[in-house]
mmCIF file with all atom_site columns, C-alpha atoms in Angstrom:
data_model
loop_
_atom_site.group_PDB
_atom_site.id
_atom_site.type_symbol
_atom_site.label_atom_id
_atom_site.label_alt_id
_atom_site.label_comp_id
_atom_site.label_asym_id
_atom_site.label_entity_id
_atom_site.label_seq_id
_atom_site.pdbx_PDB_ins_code
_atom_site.Cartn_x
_atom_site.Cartn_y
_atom_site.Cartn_z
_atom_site.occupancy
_atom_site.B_iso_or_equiv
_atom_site.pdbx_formal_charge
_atom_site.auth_seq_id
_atom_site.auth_comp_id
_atom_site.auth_asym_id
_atom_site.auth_atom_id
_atom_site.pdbx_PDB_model_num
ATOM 1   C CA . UNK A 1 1   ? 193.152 262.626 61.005 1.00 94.00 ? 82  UNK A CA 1
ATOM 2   C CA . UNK A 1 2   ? 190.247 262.766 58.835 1.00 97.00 ? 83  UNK A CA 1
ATOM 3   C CA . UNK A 1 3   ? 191.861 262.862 55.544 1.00 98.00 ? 84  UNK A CA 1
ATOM 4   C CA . UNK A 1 4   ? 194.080 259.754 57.090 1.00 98.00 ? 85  UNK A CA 1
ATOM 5   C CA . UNK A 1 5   ? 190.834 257.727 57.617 1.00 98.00 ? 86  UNK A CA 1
ATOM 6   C CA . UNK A 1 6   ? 189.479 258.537 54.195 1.00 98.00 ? 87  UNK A CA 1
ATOM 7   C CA . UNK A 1 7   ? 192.420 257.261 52.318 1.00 99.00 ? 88  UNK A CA 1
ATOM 8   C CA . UNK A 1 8   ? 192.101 254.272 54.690 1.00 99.00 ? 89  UNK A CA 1
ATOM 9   C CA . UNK A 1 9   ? 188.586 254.066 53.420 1.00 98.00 ? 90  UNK A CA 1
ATOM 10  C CA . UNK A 1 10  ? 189.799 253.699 50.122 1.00 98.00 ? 91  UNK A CA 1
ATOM 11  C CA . UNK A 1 11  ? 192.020 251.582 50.005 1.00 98.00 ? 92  UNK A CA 1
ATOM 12  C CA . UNK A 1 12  ? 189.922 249.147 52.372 1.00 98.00 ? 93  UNK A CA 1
ATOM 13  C CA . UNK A 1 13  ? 187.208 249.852 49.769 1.00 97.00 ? 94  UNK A CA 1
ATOM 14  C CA . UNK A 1 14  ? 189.231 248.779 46.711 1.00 97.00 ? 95  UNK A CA 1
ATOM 15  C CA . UNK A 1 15  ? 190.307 245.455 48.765 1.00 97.00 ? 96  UNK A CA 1
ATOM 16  C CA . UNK A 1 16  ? 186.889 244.527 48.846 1.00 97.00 ? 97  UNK A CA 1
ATOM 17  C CA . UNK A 1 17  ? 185.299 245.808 45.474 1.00 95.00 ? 98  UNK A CA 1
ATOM 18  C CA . UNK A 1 18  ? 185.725 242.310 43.711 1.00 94.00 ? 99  UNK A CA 1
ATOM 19  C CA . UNK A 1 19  ? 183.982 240.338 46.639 1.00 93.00 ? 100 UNK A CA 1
ATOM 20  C CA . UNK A 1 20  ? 180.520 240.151 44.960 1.00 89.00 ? 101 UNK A CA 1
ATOM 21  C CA . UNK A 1 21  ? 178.585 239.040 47.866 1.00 92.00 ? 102 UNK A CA 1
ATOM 22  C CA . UNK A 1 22  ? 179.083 242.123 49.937 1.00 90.00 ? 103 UNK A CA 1
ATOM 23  C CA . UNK A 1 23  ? 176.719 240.163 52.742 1.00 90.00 ? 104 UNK A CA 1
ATOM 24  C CA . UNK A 1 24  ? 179.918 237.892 53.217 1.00 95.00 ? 105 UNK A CA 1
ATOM 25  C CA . UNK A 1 25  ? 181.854 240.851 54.895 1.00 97.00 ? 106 UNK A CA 1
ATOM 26  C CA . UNK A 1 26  ? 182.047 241.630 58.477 1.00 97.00 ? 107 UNK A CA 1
ATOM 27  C CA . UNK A 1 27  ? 183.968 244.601 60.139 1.00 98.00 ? 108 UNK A CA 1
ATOM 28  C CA . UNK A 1 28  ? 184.797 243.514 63.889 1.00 98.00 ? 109 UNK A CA 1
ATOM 29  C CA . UNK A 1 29  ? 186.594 246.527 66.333 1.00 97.00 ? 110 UNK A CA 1
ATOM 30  C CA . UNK A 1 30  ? 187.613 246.712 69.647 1.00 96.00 ? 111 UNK A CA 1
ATOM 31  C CA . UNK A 1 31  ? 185.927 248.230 72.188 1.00 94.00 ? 112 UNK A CA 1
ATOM 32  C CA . UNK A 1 32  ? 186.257 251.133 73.476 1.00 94.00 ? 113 UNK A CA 1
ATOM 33  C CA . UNK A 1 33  ? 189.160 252.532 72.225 1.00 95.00 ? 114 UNK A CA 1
ATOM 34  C CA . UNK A 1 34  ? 188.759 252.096 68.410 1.00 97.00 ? 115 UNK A CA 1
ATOM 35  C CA . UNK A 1 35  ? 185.015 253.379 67.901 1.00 97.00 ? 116 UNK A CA 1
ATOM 36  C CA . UNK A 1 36  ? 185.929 256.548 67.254 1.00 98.00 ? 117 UNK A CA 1
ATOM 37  C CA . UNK A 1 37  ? 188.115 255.440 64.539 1.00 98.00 ? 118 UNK A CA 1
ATOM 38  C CA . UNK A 1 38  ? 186.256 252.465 63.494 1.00 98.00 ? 119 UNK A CA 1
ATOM 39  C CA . UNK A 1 39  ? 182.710 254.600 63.174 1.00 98.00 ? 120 UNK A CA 1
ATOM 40  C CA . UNK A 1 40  ? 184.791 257.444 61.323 1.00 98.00 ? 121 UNK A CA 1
ATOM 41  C CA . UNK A 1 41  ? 185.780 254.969 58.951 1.00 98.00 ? 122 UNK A CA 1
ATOM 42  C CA . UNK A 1 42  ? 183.251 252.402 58.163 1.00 98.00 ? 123 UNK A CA 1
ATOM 43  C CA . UNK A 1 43  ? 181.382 256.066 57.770 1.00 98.00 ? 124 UNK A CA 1
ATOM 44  C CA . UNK A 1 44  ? 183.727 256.472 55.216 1.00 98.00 ? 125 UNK A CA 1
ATOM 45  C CA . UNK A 1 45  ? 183.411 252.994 53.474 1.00 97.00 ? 126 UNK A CA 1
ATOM 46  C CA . UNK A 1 46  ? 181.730 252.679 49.747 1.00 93.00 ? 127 UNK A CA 1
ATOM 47  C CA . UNK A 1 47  ? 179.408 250.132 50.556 1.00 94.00 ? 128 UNK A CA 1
ATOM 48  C CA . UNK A 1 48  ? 177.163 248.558 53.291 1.00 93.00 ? 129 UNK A CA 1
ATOM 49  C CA . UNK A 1 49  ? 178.797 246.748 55.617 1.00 94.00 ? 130 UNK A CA 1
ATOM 50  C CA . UNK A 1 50  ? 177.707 244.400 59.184 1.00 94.00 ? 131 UNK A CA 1
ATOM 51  C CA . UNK A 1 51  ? 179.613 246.149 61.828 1.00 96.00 ? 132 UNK A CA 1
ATOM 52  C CA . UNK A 1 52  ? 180.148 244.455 65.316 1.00 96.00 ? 133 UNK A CA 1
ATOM 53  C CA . UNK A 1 53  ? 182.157 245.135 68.363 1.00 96.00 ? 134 UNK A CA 1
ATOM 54  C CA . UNK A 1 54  ? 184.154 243.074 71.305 1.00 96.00 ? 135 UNK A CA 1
ATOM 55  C CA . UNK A 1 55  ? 186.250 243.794 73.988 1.00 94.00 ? 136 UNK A CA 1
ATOM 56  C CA . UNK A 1 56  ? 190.067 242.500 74.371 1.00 90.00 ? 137 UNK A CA 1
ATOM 57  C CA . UNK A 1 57  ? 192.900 243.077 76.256 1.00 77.00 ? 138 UNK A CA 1
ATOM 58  C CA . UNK A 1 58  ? 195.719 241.639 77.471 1.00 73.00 ? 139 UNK A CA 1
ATOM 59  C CA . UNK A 1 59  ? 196.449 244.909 79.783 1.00 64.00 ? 140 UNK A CA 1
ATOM 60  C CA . UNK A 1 60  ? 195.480 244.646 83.461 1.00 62.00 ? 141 UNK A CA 1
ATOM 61  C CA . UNK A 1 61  ? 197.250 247.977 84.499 1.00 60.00 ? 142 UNK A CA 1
ATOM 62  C CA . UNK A 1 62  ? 197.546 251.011 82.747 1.00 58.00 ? 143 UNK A CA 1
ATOM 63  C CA . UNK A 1 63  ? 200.806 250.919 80.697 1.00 60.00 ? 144 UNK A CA 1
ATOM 64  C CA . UNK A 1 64  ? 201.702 246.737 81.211 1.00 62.00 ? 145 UNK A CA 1
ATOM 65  C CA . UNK A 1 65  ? 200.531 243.583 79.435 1.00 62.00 ? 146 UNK A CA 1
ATOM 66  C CA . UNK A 1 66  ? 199.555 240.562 81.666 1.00 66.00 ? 147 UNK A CA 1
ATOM 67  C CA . UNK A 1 67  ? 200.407 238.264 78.738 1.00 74.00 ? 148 UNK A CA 1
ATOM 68  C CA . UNK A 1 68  ? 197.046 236.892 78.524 1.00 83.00 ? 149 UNK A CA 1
ATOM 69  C CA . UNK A 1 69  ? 194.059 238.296 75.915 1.00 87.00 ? 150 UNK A CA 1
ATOM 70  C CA . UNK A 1 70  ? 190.972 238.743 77.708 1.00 86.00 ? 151 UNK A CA 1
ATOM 71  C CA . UNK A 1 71  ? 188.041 238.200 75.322 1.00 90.00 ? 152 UNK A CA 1
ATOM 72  C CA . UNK A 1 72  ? 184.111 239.641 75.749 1.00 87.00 ? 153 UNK A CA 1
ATOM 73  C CA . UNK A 1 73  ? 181.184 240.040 73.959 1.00 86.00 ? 154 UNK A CA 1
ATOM 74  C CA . UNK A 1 74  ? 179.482 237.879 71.369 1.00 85.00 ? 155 UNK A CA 1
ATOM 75  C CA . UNK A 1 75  ? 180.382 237.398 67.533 1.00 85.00 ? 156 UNK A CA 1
ATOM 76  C CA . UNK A 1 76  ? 177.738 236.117 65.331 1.00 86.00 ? 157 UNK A CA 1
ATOM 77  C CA . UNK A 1 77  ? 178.494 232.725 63.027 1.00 90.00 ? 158 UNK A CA 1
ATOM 78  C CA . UNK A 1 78  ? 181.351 234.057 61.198 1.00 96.00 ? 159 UNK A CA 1
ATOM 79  C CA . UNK A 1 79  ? 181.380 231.139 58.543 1.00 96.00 ? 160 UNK A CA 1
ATOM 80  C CA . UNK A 1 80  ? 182.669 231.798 54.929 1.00 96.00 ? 161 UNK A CA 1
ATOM 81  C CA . UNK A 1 81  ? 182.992 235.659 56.159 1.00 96.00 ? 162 UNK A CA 1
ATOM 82  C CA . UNK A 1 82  ? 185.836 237.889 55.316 1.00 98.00 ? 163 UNK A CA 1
ATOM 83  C CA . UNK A 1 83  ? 186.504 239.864 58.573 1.00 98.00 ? 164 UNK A CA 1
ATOM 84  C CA . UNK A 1 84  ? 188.141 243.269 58.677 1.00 99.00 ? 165 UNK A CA 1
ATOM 85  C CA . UNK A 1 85  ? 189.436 243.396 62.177 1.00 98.00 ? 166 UNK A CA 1
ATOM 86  C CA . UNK A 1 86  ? 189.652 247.215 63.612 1.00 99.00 ? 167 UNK A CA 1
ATOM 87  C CA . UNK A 1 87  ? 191.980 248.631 66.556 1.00 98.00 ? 168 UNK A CA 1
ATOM 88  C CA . UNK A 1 88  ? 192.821 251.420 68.005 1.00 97.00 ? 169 UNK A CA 1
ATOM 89  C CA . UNK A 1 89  ? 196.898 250.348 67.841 1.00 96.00 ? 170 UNK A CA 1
ATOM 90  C CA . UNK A 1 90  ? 199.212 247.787 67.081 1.00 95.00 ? 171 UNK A CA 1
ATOM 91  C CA . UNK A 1 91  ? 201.686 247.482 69.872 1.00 91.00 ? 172 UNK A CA 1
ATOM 92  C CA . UNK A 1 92  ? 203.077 244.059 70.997 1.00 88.00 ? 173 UNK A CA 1
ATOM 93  C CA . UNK A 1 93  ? 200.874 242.188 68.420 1.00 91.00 ? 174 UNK A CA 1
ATOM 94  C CA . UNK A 1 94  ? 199.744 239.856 71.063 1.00 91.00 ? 175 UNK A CA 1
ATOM 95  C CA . UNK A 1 95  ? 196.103 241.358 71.631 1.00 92.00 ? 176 UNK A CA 1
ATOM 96  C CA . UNK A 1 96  ? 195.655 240.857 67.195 1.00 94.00 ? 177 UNK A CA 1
ATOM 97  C CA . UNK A 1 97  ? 197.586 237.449 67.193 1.00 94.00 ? 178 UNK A CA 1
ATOM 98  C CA . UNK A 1 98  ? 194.617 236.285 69.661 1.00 94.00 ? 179 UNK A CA 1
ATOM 99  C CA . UNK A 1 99  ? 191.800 238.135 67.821 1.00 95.00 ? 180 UNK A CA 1
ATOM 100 C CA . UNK A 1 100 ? 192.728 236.732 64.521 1.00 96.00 ? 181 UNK A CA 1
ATOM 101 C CA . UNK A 1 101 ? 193.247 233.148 65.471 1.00 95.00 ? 182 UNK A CA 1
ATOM 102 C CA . UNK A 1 102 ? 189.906 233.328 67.597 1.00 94.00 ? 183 UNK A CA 1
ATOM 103 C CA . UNK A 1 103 ? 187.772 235.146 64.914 1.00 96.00 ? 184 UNK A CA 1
ATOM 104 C CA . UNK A 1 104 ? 189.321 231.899 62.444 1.00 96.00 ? 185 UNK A CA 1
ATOM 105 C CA . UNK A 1 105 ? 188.306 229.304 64.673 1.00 95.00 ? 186 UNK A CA 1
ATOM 106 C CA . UNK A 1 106 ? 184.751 230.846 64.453 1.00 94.00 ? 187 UNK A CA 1
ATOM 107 C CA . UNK A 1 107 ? 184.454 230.168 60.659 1.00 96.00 ? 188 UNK A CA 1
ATOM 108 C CA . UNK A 1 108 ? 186.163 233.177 59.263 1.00 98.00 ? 189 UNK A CA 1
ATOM 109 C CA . UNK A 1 109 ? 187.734 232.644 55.566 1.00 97.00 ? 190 UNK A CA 1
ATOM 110 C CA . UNK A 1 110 ? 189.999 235.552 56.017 1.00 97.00 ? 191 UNK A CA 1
ATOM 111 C CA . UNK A 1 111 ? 191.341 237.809 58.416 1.00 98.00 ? 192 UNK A CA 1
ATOM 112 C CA . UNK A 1 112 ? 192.770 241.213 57.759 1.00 98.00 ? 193 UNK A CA 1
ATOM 113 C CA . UNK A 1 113 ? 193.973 243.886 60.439 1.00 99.00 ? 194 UNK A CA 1
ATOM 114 C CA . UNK A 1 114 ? 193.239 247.488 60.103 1.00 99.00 ? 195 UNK A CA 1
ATOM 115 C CA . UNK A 1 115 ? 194.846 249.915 63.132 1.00 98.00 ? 196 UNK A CA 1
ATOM 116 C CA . UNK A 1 116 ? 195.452 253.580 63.418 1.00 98.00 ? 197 UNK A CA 1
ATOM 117 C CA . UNK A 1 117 ? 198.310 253.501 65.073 1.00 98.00 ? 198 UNK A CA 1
ATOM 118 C CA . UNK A 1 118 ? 201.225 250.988 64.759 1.00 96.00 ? 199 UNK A CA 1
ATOM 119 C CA . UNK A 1 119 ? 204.188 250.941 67.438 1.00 93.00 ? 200 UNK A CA 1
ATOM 120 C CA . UNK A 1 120 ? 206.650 249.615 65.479 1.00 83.00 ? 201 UNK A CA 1
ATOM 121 C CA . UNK A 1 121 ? 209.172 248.949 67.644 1.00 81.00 ? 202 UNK A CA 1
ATOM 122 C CA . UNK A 1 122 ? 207.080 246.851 70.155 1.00 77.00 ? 203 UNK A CA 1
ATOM 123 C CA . UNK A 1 123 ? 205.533 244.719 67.324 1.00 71.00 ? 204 UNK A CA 1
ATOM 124 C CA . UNK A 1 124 ? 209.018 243.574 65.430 1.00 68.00 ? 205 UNK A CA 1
ATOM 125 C CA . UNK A 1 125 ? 206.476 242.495 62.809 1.00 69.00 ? 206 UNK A CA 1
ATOM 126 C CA . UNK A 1 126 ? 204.403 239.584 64.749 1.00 81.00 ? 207 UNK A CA 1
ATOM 127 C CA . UNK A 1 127 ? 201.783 241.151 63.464 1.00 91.00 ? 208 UNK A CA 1
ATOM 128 C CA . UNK A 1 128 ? 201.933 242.704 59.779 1.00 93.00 ? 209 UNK A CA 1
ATOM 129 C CA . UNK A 1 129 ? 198.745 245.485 59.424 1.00 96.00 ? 210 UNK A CA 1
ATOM 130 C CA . UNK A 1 130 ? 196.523 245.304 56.420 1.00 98.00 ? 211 UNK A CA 1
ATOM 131 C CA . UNK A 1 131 ? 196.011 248.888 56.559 1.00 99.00 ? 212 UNK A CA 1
ATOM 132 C CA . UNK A 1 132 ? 197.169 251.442 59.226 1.00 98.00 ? 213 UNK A CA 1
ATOM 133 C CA . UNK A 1 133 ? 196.955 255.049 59.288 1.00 98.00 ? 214 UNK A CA 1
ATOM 134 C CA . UNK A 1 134 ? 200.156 256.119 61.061 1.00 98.00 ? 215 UNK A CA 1
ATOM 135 C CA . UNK A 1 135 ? 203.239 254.771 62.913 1.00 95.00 ? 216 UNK A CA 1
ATOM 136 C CA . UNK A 1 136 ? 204.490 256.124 65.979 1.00 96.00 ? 217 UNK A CA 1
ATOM 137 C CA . UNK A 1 137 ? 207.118 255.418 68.435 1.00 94.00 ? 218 UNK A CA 1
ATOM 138 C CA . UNK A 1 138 ? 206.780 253.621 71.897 1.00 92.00 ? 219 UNK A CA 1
ATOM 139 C CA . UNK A 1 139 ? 205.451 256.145 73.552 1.00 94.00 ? 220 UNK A CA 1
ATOM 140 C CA . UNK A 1 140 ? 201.551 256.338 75.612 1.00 93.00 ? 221 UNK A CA 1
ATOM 141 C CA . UNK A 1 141 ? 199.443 257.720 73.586 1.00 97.00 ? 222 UNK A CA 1
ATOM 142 C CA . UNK A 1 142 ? 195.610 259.456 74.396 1.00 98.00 ? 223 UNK A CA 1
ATOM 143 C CA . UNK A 1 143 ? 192.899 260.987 72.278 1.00 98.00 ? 224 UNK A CA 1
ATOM 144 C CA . UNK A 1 144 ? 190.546 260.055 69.341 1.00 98.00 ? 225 UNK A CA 1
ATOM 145 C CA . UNK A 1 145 ? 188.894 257.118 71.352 1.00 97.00 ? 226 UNK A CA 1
ATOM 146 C CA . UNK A 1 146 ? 192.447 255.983 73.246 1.00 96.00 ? 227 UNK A CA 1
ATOM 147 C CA . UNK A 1 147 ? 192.097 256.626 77.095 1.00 94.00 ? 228 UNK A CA 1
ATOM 148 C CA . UNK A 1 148 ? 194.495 256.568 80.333 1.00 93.00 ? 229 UNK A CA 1
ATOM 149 C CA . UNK A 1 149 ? 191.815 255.234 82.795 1.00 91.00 ? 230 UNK A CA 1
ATOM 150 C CA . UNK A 1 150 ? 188.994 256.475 80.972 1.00 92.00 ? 231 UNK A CA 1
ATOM 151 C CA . UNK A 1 151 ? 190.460 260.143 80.816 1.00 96.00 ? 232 UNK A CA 1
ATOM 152 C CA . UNK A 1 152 ? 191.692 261.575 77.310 1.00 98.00 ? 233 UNK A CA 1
ATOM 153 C CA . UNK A 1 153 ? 189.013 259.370 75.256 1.00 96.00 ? 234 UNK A CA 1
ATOM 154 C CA . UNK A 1 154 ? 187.282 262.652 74.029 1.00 96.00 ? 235 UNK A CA 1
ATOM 155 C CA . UNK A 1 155 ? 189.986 264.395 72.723 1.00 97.00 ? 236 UNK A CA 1
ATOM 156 C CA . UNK A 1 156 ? 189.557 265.016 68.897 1.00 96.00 ? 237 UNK A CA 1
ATOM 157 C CA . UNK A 1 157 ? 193.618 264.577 68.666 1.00 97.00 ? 238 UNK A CA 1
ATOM 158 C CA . UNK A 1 158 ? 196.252 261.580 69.530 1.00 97.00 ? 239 UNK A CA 1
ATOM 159 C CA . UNK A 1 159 ? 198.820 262.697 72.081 1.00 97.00 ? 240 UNK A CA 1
ATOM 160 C CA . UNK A 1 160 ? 201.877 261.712 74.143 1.00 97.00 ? 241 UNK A CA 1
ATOM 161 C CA . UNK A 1 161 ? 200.802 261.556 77.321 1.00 94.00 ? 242 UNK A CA 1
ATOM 162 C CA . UNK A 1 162 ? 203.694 262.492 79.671 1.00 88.00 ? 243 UNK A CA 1
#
């Protein structure tokens, strides 16, 4: 996992080395499941960085999406910023279709998606990741910050749960 996040790291590093005003950056994840990931890697990131965090979801039971994003928490002015938007997992693409629309109409130049885990085969490409660190089938997963009503989140490891 580790030596996942640091070549994330990089290559979110590089994407951002020719930006000269480094105060014009904003990483945004989601609470709660991707702070484990998101602190490991903006940990891992080569230069200083505004970090914030929100809450979305478009899940109202454990395992099934209501079909509506629920949106919490407060985003500064996000004008002229280039927002890196961390998650936990890609799965229908509905949740970062929402996030990146809403985080535009709040005066963000540019929008790109960084998630540790991409279900392919629930996204069908709606949503195309800017970085990722693994894909996995459609399966529930647990561990590294990903819960199954708020069980699992400590786990140092991503696993099926069965």
């Amino acid at each position: 996992m580790d030596k996942r996040i640091s070549e994330i790291a990089r290559d979110v590093s590089a994407c951002y080395a020719n930006v000269a005003d480094k105060d014009k950056i904003a990483f945004i994840w989601l609470l709660e499941g991707a702070r484990k990931f998101a602190e490991s890697l903006v940990a891992k990131i080569d230069f200083k960085v505004e970090v914030y965090s929100i809450r979305a979801s478009s899940y109202k039971d454990l395992h099934v999406s209501s079909g509506k994003v629920e949106i919490s928490g407060e985003l500064p002015d996000l004008s002229g910023k280039r927002v890196l938007l961390i998650d936990d997992i890609l799965d229908t693409g509905l949740t970062a279709k929402t996030l990146i629309a809403e985080l535009k109409s709040r005066g963000a130049s540019e929008v790109k998606t960084c998630f540790l885990l991409n279900k392919i085969s629930k996204n069908r490409g709606s949503v195309k990741p800017d970085f990722q660190g693994f894909e996995i089938p459609d399966e529930y997963v647990v561990g590294f910050g990903m819960d199954s009503a708020g069980f699992y989140r400590d786990l140092p490891y991503i696993c099926v749960l069965q």
